mmCIF file of C-alpha atoms and ligand atoms in Angstrom:
data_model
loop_
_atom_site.group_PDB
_atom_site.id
_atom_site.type_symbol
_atom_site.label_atom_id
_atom_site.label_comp_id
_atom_site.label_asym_id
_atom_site.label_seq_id
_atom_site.Cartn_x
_atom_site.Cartn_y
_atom_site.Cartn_z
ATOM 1 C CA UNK A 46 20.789 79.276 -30.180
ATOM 2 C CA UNK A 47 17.954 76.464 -30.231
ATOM 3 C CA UNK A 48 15.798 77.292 -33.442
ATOM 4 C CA UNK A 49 12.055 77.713 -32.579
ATOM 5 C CA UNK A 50 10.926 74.995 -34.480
ATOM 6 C CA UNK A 51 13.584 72.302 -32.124
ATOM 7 C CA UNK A 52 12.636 70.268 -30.136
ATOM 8 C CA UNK A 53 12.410 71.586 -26.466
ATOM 9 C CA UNK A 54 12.738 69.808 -23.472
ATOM 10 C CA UNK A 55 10.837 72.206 -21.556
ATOM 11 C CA UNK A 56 7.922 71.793 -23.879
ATOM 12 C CA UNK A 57 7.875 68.360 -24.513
ATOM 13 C CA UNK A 58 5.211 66.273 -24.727
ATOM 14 C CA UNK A 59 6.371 64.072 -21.631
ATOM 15 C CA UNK A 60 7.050 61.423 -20.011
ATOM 16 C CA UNK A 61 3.906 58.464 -19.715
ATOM 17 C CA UNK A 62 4.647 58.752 -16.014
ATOM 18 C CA UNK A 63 4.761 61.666 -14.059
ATOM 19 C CA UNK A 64 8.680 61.919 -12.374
ATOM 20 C CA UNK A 65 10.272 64.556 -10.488
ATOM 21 C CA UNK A 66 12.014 67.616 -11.447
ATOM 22 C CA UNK A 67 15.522 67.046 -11.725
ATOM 23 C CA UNK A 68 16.911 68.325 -8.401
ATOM 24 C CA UNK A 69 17.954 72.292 -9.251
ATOM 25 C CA UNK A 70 21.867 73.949 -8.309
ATOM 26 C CA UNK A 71 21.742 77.765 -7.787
ATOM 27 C CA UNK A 72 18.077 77.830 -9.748
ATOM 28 C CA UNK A 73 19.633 75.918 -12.991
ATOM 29 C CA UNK A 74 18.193 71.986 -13.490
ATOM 30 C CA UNK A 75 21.596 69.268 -13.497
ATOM 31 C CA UNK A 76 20.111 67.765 -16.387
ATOM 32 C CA UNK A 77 17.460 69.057 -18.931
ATOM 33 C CA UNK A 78 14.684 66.142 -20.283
ATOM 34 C CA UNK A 79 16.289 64.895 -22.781
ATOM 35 C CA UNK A 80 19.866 64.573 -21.248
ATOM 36 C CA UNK A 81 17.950 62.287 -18.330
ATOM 37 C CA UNK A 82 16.847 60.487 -21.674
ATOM 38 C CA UNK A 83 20.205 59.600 -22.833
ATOM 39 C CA UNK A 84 21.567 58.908 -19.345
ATOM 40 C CA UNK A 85 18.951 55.950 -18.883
ATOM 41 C CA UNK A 86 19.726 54.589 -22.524
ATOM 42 C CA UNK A 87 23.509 54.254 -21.585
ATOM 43 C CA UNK A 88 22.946 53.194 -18.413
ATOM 44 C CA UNK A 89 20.144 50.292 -20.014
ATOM 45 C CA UNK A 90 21.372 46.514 -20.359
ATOM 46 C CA UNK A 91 20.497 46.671 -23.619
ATOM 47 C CA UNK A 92 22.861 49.349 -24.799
ATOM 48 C CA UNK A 93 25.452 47.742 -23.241
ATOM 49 C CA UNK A 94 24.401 44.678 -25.134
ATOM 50 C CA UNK A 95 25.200 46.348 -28.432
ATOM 51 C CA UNK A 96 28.734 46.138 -28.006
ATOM 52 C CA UNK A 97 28.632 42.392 -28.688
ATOM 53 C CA UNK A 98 26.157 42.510 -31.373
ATOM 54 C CA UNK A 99 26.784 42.657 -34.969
ATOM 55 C CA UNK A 100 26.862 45.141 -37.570
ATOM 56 C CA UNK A 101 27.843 43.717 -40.943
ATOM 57 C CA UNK A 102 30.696 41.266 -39.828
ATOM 58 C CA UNK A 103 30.098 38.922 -36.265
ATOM 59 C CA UNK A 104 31.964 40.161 -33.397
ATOM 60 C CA UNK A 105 34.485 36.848 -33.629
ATOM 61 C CA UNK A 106 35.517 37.637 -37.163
ATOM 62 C CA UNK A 107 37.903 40.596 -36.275
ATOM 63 C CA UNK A 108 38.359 43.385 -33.325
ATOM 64 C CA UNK A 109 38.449 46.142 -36.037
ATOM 65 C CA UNK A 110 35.098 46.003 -37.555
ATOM 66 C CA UNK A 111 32.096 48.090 -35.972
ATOM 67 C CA UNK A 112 29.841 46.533 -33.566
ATOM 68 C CA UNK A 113 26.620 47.762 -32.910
ATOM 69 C CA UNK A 114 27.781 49.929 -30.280
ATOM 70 C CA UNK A 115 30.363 51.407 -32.096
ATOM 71 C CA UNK A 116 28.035 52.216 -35.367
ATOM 72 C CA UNK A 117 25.640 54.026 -32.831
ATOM 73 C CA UNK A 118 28.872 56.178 -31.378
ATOM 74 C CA UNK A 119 29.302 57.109 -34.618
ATOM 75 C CA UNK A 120 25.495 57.864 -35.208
ATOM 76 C CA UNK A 121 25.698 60.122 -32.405
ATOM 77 C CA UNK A 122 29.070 61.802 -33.286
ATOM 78 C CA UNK A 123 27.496 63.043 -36.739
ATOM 79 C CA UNK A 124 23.948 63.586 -35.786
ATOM 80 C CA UNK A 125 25.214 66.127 -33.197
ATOM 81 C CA UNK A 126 27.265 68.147 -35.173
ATOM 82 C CA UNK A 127 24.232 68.501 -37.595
ATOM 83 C CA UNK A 128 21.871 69.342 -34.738
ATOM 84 C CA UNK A 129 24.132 71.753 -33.892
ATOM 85 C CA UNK A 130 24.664 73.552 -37.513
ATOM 86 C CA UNK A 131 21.141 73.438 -37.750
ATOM 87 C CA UNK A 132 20.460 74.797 -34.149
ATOM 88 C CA UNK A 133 18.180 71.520 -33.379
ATOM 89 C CA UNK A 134 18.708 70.165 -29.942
ATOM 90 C CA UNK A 135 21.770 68.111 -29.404
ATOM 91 C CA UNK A 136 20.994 65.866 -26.246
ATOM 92 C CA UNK A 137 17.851 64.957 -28.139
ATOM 93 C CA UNK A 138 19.589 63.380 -30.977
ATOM 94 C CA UNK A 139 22.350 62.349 -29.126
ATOM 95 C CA UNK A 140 19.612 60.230 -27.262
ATOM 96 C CA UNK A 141 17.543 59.294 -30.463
ATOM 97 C CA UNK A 142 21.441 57.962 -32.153
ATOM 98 C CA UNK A 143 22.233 55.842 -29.056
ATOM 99 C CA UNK A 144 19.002 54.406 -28.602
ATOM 100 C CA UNK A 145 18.271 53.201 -32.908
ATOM 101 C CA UNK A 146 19.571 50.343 -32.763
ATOM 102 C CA UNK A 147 18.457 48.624 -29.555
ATOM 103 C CA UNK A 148 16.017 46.003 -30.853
ATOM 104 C CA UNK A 149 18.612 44.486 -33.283
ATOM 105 C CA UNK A 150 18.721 40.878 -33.112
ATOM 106 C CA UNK A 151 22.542 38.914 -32.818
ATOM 107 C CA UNK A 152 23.541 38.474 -35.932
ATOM 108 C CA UNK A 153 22.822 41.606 -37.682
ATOM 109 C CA UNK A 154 20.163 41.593 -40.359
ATOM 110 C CA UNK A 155 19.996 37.774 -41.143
ATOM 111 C CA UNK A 156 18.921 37.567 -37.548
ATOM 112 C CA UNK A 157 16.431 40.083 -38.115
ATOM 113 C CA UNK A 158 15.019 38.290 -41.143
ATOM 114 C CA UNK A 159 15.160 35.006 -39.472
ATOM 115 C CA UNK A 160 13.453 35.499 -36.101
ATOM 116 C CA UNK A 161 10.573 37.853 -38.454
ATOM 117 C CA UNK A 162 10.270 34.684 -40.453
ATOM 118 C CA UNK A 163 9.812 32.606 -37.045
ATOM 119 C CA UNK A 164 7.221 35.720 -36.083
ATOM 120 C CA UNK A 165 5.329 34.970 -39.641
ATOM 121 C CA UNK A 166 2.291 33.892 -37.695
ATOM 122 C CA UNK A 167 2.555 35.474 -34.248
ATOM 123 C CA UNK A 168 2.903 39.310 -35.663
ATOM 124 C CA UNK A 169 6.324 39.482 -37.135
ATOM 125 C CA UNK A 170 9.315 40.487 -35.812
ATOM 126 C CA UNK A 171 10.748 44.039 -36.634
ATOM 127 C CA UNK A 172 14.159 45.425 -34.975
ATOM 128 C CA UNK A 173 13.179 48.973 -35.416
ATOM 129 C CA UNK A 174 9.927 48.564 -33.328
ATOM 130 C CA UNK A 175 11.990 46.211 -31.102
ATOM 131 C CA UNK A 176 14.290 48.932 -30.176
ATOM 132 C CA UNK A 177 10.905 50.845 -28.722
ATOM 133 C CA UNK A 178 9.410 47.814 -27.549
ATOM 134 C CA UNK A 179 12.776 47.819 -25.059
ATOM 135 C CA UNK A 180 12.539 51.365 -23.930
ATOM 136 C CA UNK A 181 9.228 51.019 -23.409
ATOM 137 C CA UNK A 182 8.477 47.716 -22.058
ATOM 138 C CA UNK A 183 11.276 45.239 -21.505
ATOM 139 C CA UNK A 184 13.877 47.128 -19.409
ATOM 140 C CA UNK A 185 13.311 46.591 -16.036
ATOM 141 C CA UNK A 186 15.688 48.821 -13.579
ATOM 142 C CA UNK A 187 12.701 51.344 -12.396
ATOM 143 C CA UNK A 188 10.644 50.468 -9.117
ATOM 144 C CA UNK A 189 7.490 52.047 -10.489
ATOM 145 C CA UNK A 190 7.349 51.311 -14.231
ATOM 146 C CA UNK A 191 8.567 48.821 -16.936
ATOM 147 C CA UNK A 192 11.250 50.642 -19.488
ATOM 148 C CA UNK A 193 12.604 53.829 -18.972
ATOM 149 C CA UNK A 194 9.741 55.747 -19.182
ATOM 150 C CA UNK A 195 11.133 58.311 -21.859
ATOM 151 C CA UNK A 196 10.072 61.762 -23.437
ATOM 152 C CA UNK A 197 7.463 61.327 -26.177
ATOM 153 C CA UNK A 198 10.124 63.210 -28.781
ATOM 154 C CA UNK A 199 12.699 59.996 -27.699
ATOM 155 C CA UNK A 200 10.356 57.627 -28.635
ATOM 156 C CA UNK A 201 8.904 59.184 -31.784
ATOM 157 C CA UNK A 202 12.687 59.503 -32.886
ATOM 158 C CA UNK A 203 13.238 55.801 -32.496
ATOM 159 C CA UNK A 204 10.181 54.483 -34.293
ATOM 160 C CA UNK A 205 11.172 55.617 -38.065
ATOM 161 C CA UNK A 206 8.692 53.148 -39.855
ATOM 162 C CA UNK A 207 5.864 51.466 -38.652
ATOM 163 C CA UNK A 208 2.569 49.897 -40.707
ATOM 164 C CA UNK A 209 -0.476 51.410 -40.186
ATOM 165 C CA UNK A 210 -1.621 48.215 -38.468
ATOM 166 C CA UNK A 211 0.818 48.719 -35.696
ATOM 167 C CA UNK A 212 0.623 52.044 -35.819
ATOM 168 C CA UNK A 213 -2.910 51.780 -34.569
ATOM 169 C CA UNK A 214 -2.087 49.599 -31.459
ATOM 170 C CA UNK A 215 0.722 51.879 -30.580
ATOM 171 C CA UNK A 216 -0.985 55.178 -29.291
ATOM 172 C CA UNK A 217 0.816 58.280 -29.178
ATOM 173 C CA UNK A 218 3.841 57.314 -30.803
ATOM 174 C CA UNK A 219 1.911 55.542 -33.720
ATOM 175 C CA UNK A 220 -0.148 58.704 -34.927
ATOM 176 C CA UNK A 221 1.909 59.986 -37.164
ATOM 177 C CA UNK A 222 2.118 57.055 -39.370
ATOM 178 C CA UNK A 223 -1.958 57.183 -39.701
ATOM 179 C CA UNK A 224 -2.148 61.060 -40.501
ATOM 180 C CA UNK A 225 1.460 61.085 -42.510
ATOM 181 C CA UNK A 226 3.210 63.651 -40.550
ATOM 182 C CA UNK A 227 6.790 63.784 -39.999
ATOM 183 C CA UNK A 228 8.972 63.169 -36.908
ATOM 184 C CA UNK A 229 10.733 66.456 -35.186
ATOM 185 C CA UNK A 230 14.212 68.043 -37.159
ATOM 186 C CA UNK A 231 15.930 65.722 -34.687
ATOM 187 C CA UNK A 232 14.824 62.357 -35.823
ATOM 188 C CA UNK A 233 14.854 63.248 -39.342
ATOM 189 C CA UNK A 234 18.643 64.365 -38.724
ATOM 190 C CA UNK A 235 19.716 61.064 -36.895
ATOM 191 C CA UNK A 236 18.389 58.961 -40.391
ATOM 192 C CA UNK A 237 20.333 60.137 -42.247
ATOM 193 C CA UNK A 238 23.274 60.278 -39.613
ATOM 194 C CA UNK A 239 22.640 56.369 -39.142
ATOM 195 C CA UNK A 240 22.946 56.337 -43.168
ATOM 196 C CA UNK A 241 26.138 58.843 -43.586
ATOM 197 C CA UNK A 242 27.660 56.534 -40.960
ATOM 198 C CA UNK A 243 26.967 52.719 -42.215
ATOM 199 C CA UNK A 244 27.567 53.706 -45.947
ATOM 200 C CA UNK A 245 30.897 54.794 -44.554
ATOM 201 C CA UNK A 246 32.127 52.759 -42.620
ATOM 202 C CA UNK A 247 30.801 49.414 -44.122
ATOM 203 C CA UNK A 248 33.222 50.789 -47.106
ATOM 204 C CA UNK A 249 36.002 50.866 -44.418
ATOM 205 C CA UNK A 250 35.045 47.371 -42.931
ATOM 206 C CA UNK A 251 34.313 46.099 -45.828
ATOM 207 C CA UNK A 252 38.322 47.288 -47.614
ATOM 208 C CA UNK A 253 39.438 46.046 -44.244
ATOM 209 C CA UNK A 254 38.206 42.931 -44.951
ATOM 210 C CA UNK A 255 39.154 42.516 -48.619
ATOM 211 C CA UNK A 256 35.538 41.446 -49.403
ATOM 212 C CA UNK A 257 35.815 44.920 -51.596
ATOM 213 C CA UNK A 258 38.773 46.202 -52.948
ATOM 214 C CA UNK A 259 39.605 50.050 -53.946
ATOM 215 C CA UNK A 260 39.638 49.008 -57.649
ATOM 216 C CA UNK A 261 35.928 48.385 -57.649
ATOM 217 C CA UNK A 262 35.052 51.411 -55.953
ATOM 218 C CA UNK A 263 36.293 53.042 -58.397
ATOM 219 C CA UNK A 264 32.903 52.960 -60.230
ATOM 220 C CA UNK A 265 31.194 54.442 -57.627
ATOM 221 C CA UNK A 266 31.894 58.617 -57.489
ATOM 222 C CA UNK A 267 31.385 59.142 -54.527
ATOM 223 C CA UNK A 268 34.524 56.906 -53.585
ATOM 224 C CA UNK A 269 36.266 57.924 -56.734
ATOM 225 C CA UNK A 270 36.364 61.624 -56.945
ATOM 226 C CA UNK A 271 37.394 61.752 -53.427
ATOM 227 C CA UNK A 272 39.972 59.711 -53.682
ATOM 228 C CA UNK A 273 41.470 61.562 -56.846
ATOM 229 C CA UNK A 274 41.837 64.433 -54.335
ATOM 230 C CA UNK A 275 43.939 62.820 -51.644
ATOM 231 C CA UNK A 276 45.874 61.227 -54.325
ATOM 232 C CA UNK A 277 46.222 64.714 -56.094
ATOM 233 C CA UNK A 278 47.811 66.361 -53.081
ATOM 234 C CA UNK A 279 49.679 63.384 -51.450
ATOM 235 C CA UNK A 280 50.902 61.903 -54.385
ATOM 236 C CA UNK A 281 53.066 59.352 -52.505
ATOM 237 C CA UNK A 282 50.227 58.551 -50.209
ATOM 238 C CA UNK A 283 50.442 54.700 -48.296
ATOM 239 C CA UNK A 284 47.443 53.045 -48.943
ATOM 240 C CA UNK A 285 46.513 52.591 -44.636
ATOM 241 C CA UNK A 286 45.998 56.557 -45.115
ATOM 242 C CA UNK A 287 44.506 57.121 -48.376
ATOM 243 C CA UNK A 288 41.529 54.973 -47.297
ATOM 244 C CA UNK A 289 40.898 57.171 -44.047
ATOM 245 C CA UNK A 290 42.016 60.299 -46.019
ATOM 246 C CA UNK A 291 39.253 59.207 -48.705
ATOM 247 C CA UNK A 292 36.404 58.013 -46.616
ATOM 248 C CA UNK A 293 36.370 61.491 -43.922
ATOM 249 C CA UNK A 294 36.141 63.188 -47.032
ATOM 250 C CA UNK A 295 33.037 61.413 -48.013
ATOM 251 C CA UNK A 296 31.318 61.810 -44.706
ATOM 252 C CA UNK A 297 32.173 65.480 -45.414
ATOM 253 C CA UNK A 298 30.811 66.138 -48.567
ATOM 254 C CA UNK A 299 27.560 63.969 -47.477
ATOM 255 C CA UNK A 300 27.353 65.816 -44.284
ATOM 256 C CA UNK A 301 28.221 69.584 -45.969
ATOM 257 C CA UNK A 302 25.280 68.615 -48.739
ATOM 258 C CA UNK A 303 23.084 66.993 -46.060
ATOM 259 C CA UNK A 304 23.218 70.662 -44.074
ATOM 260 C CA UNK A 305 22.971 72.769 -46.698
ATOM 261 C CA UNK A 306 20.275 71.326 -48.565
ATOM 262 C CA UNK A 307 18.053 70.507 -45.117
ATOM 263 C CA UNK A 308 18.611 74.631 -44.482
ATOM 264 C CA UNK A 309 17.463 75.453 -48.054
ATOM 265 C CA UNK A 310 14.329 73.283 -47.087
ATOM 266 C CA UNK A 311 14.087 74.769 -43.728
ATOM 267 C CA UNK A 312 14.249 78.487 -44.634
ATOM 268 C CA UNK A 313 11.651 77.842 -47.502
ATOM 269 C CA UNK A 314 9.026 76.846 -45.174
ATOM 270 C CA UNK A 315 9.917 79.242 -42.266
ATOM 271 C CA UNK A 316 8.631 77.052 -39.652
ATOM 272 C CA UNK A 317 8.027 78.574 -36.100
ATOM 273 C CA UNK A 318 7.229 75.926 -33.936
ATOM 274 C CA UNK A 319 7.928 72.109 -33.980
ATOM 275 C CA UNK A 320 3.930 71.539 -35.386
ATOM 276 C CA UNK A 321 4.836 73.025 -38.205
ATOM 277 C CA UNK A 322 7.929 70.572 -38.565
ATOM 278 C CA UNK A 323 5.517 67.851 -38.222
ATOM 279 C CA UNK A 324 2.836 69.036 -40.011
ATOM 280 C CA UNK A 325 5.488 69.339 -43.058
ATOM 281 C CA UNK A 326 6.874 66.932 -45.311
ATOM 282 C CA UNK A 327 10.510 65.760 -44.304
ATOM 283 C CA UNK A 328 12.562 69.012 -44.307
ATOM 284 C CA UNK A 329 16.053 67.186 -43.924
ATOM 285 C CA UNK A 330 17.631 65.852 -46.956
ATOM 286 C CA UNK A 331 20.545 65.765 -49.604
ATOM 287 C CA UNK A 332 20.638 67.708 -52.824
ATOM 288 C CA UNK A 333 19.431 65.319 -55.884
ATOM 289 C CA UNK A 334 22.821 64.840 -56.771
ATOM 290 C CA UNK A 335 24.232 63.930 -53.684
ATOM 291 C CA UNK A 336 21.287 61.679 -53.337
ATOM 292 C CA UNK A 337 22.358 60.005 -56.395
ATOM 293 C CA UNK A 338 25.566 59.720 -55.604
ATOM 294 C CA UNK A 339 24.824 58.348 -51.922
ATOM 295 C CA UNK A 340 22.151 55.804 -53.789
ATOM 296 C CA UNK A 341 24.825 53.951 -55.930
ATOM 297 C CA UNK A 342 26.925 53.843 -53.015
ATOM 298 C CA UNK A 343 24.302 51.892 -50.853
ATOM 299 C CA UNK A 344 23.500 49.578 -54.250
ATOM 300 C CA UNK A 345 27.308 48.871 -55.065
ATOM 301 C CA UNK A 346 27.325 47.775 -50.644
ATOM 302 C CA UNK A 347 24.326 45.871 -51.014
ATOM 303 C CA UNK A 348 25.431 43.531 -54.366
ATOM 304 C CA UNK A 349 29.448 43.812 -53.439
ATOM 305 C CA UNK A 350 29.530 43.266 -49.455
ATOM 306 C CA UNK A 351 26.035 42.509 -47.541
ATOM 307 C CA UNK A 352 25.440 39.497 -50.333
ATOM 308 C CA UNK A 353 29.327 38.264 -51.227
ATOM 309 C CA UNK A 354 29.103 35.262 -50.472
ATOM 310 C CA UNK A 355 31.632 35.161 -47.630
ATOM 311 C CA UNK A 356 29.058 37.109 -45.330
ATOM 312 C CA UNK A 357 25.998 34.843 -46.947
ATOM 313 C CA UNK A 358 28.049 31.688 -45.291
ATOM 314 C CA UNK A 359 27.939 33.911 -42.245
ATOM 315 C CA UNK A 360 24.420 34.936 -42.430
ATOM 316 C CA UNK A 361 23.160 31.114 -43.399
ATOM 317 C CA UNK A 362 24.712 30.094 -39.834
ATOM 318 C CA UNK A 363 23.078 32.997 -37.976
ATOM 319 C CA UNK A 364 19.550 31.989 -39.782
ATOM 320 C CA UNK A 365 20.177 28.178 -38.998
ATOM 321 C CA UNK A 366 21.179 29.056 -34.664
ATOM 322 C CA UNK A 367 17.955 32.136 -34.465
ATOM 323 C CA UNK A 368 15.670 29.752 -36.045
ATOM 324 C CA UNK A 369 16.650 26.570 -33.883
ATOM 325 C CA UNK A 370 16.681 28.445 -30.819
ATOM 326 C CA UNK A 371 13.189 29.624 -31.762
ATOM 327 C CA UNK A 372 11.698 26.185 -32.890
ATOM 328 C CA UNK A 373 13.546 24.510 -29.524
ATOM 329 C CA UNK A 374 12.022 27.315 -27.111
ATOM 330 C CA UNK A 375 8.711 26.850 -28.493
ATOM 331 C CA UNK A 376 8.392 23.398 -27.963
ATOM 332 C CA UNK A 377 9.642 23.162 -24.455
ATOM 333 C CA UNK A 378 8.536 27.026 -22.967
ATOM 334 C CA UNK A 379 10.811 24.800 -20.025
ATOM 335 C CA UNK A 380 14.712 25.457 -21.874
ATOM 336 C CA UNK A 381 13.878 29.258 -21.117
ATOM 337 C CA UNK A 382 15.391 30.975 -17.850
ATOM 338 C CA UNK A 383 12.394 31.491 -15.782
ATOM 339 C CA UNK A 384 11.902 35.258 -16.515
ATOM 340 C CA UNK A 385 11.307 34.576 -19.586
ATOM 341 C CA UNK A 386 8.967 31.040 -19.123
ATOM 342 C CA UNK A 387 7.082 34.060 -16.982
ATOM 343 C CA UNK A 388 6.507 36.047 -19.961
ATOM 344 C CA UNK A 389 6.029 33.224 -21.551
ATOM 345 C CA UNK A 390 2.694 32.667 -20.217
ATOM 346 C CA UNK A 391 1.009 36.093 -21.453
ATOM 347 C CA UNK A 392 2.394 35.381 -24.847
ATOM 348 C CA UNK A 393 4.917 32.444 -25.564
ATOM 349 C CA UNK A 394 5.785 33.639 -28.963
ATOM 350 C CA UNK A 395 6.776 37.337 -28.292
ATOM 351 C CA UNK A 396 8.213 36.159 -24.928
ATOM 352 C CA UNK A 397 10.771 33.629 -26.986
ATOM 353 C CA UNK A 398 11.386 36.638 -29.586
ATOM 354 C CA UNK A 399 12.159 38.906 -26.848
ATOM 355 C CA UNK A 400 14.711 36.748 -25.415
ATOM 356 C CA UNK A 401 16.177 35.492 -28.725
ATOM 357 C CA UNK A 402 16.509 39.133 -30.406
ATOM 358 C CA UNK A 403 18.134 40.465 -26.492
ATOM 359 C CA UNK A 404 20.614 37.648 -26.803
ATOM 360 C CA UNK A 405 24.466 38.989 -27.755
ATOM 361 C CA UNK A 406 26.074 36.918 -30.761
ATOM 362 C CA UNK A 407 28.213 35.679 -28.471
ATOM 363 C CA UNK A 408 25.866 34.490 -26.509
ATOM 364 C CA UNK A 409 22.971 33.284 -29.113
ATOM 365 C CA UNK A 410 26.243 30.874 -30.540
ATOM 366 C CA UNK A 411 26.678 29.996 -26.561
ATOM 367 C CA UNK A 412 23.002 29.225 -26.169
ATOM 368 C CA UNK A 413 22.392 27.365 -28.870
ATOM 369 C CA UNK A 414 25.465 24.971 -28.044
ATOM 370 C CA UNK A 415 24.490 24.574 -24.737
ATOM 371 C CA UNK A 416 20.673 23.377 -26.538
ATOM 372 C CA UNK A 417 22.075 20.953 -29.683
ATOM 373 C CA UNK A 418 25.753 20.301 -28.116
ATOM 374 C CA UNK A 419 24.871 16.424 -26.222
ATOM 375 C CA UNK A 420 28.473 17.227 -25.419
ATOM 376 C CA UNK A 421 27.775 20.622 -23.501
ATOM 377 C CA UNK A 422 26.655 21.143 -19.906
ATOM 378 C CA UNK A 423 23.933 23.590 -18.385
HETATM 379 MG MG1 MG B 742 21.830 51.984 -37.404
#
């Protein structure tokens, strides 16, 4: 059923070292390319990391809210099912959903901002080209390389932006950003999965925790319309359902529009290989009026959750503890565990980044304690 312009494990561009085959039962390989992909990212330290990492609200605040590794679940959950409608390989996005996230920083995106800010002179900080930097470079479970040493159509699924000045010091990966080509079907299917899935359920998290309240949504349609259906035919409807009832009816519309509109695009072009993908401009996408719709969604998120000013108290701490840490660790290279003080001595300031933006929440709260609390041991 794989389309001929999906990605194909047995035509990938490969691996930057050579590996064996997969070991073969009755002629048939266990695991295809991109399943041995995904099976490395799960197994990585930093995946399990994400569990303890934020999303919107800080793993202490509540046991309800997404994580980080929760958000990418759901990532994967919807990016499959559109791989599959669209007959794009499914271990491949699977792979690319599980893997997004992996450079985030604690804290969520006021960590991000802060440790960049701390980067200002040393090259920035970026989580998206963190998350490759890991797979790449900084997991260390292989004998005869440093990351995990995955497929070329992994990696160029993880790196969705990227300047043309990094770009250039990035090789393979990096080329598309110089010539303006697109990723494969696959990436361009888990963006907008990532999107589909935070716009979602930061409206859950965020009626969970009464930062937003059903009476505001009610100017965005999206929200709205949807709801007037569930109300429509449940009538007596307890609010603990309608929101559910509401919100998978959102993800359905997105997703419906999301499919049909990417197969309109696809079946215009009649591409026959994955070059053509590339060589196109981005093929998956919502209908303009879906996009509208999905755009004052994200705006009414941005001004009514990610900036009330509940979560900027929240976001003020996390810049004050990533930017301490920083600041302390560059003055004394010597506070550092000695991995790091290791790494330290190619490059102090990527090596203290690298540690910082690894750290859980959890732990980056723990950490700095243990560095400002006189009353705190080791
Ligand atoms: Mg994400």
């Amino acid at each position: 059923m794989l389309a001929p312009y999906a990605a194909n494990p047995d035509q990938s561009i490969g691996r930057k070292f050579d590996e064996q085959p997969t070991p073969l039962i009755n002629g048939v390989a266990v695991r295809n390319d991109f399943q041995r992909d995904r099976d490395r990212i799960i197994h990585s330290t930093a995946f399990r990391r994400l569990e303890y990492k934020t999303q919107v609200f800080v793993n202490h605040e509540g046991d309800l809210f997404r994580t980080r590794l929760t958000h990418s679940l759901e990532v994967a959950q919807l990016a499959r099912g559109i791989a599959r409608t669209l007959n794009l390989h499914e271990d491949l996005t699977e792979g690319i959903a599980l893997a997004h996230d992996l450079g985030h920083t604690p804290f969520g995106h006021a960590g991000q901002d802060a440790l960049n800010a701390c980067m200002r002179n040393y090259g920035g900080f970026e989580h998206n080209l963190q998350s490759l930097r890991v797979v790449d470079q900084l997991e260390k479970r292989y004998a005869e390389f440093d990351g995990l040493n995955l497929t070329f159509e992994l990696r160029e699924g993880i790196l969705k932006h990227c300047s043309i000045k990094n770009a250039k010091q990035l090789g393979d990966v990096g080329e598309r950003f110089i010539r303006k080509h697109s990723p494969s079907l696959e990436a361009q299917v888990t963006n907008f999965a990532d999107e589909i899935a935070y716009n979602n359920h930061d409206v859950d998290d965020g009626l969970r925790s009464q930062l937003i309240t059903i009476e505001q949504l009610q100017e965005i349609s999206l929200f709205a319309e949807n709801m007037a259906i569930v109300k429509d035919k449940y009538p007596a409807i307890e609010q603990k359902r309608l929101i559910p009832e509401t919100i998978r009816r959102m993800i359905n519309q997105l997703v419906m529009d999301l499919c049909e509109t990417s197969l309109r695009n696809i079946e215009q072009l009649s591409p026959t290989s994955i070059q053509d993908i590339r060589q196109a401009p981005y093929l998956v996408g919502f209908s303009q009026a879906i996009e509208a719709k999905n755009h004052a969604l994200k705006q009414f998120l941005r001004s009514n959750l990610y900036h009330h000013y509940k979560v900027n108290r929240m976001s003020a701490k996390a810049e004050r503890i990533i930017t301490e840490l920083f600041t302390a660790f560059m003055q004394n290279v010597e506070l550092m565990p000695e991995e790091h003080q290791e790494a330290a001595k190619y490059d102090q300031p990527r090596a203290v980044a690298d540690y910082i933006a690894g750290m859980t929440d959890r732990f980056a709260i723990r950490e700095h304690r243990r560095l400002f609390a006189v009353e705190e041991y080791l």
